[in-house]
Amino acid sequence: MTTILNGDDEMPSGEPEGTTRAEAEYITVLAPATATLERRRSIFHGDIAPVESEDEAWAFLESIKTKYEGARHYVYAWVTGRRAGYVTSRYSDAGEPRGTAGQPVLNVLSKNEITDAIIVVTRFFGGILLGRGGLTRAYSAAAAAALQAAEPVIMLPHTLLNVLLPYSWLEKLNYQIEQTVWQLQETIYGSDVTLKIQVPSAEAEQALCLIEEWTNGQAISELTEITKYLPIPLAKVGRELELDNESEENYE
């Protein structure tokens, strides 16, 4: 169970009770993104950014308050700690009616399994009350729009694979690599060709067999002990974002 804290809770010290240990792969965003919606004259700015710690999340929140100085509400939600080995979530309604803002924003992150990220939805009040349902849909929609703009990726541990092969097999092997999620890191030309390929660690042994098959046994492949996390677009692994469909006509 992931620890979920309301914005008014005290900051946890040490390892928060109930936090989850990180798993081998995770979904996150690589760069900040922004989306803006208007609902009954209220303007909602959704801003998302990668963060690895609560300190980074607090700092991003403060930067948003500076960016949109004078706004009525700065609703936020984040999930952090994946790289540190534990996951903690925090959210705040920021003065909106309880349960109408922070939790819907957090839900956008959690149902898409996004971690090490923060979403801040800033509202400039337009003078017309939206009602509890309208607020919930507006904050959820702004958060979802920001997430969609950020184009999340799945981070997978990759292992470096060295492949030595004759030039006559280079074009075919390059073609086969393009059909996978493998990432060609470097090509070294000599009397033969050496390819340095990043393959998902879970597929490393299978990769050796595939290369042997694709090159009719003419390649010499070697797995190294070099491992690092690399991003893969969700679409490449058959994943789609779970985003609610909402429109202004749905408002109370």
Tab-separated table of N, CA and C in Angstrom, residues 160-166 186-188 192-198 211 218-224:
chain	number	residue	atom	x	y	z
A	160	LEU	N	23.317	-3.813	-21.711
A	160	LEU	CA	24.085	-3.554	-22.926
A	160	LEU	C	24.525	-4.871	-23.561
A	161	LEU	N	24.255	-4.986	-24.854
A	161	LEU	CA	24.605	-6.174	-25.628
A	161	LEU	C	25.581	-5.768	-26.726
A	162	ASN	N	26.742	-6.432	-26.776
A	162	ASN	CA	27.727	-6.198	-27.835
A	162	ASN	C	27.578	-7.272	-28.905
A	163	VAL	N	27.513	-6.837	-30.156
A	163	VAL	CA	27.344	-7.779	-31.265
A	163	VAL	C	28.412	-7.507	-32.321
A	164	LEU	N	29.181	-8.532	-32.675
A	164	LEU	CA	30.186	-8.451	-33.733
A	164	LEU	C	29.689	-9.268	-34.916
A	165	LEU	N	29.628	-8.655	-36.101
A	165	LEU	CA	29.091	-9.379	-37.255
A	165	LEU	C	29.708	-8.874	-38.550
A	166	PRO	N	29.659	-9.694	-39.626
A	166	PRO	CA	30.159	-9.265	-40.929
A	166	PRO	C	29.280	-8.151	-41.507
A	186	GLU	N	25.367	2.416	-30.427
A	186	GLU	CA	26.581	2.798	-31.160
A	186	GLU	C	26.906	1.742	-32.205
A	187	THR	N	27.449	2.203	-33.343
A	187	THR	CA	27.950	1.307	-34.383
A	187	THR	C	29.424	1.611	-34.601
A	188	ILE	N	30.264	0.594	-34.476
A	188	ILE	CA	31.714	0.758	-34.621
A	188	ILE	C	32.167	-0.025	-35.854
A	192	ASP	N	35.193	-5.950	-39.125
A	192	ASP	CA	33.787	-6.326	-39.016
A	192	ASP	C	33.056	-5.160	-38.339
A	193	VAL	N	31.782	-5.325	-38.106
A	193	VAL	CA	30.986	-4.268	-37.477
A	193	VAL	C	30.624	-4.673	-36.053
A	194	THR	N	30.768	-3.740	-35.130
A	194	THR	CA	30.350	-3.971	-33.747
A	194	THR	C	29.159	-3.071	-33.431
A	195	LEU	N	28.083	-3.680	-32.974
A	195	LEU	CA	26.900	-2.933	-32.552
A	195	LEU	C	26.778	-3.005	-31.039
A	196	LYS	N	26.531	-1.867	-30.436
A	196	LYS	CA	26.237	-1.819	-29.009
A	196	LYS	C	24.745	-1.536	-28.877
A	197	ILE	N	24.013	-2.489	-28.340
A	197	ILE	CA	22.556	-2.434	-28.322
A	197	ILE	C	22.055	-2.508	-26.886
A	198	GLN	N	21.136	-1.607	-26.547
A	198	GLN	CA	20.473	-1.667	-25.250
A	198	GLN	C	19.188	-2.475	-25.414
A	211	ILE	N	19.293	-12.799	-32.252
A	211	ILE	CA	20.392	-12.327	-33.103
A	211	ILE	C	21.051	-13.493	-33.829
A	218	GLN	N	26.002	-16.013	-37.809
A	218	GLN	CA	27.224	-15.335	-38.234
A	218	GLN	C	27.677	-14.241	-37.269
A	219	ALA	N	26.855	-13.919	-36.269
A	219	ALA	CA	27.197	-12.864	-35.313
A	219	ALA	C	27.705	-13.467	-34.007
A	220	ILE	N	28.585	-12.734	-33.363
A	220	ILE	CA	29.070	-13.100	-32.027
A	220	ILE	C	28.478	-12.091	-31.045
A	221	SER	N	27.639	-12.567	-30.139
A	221	SER	CA	26.938	-11.675	-29.212
A	221	SER	C	27.392	-11.919	-27.785
A	222	GLU	N	27.463	-10.840	-27.025
A	222	GLU	CA	27.912	-10.939	-25.631
A	222	GLU	C	27.125	-9.951	-24.769
A	223	LEU	N	26.515	-10.459	-23.713
A	223	LEU	CA	25.831	-9.601	-22.751
A	223	LEU	C	26.846	-9.038	-21.771
A	224	THR	N	26.725	-7.773	-21.470
A	224	THR	CA	27.604	-7.152	-20.478
A	224	THR	C	26.864	-7.063	-19.143
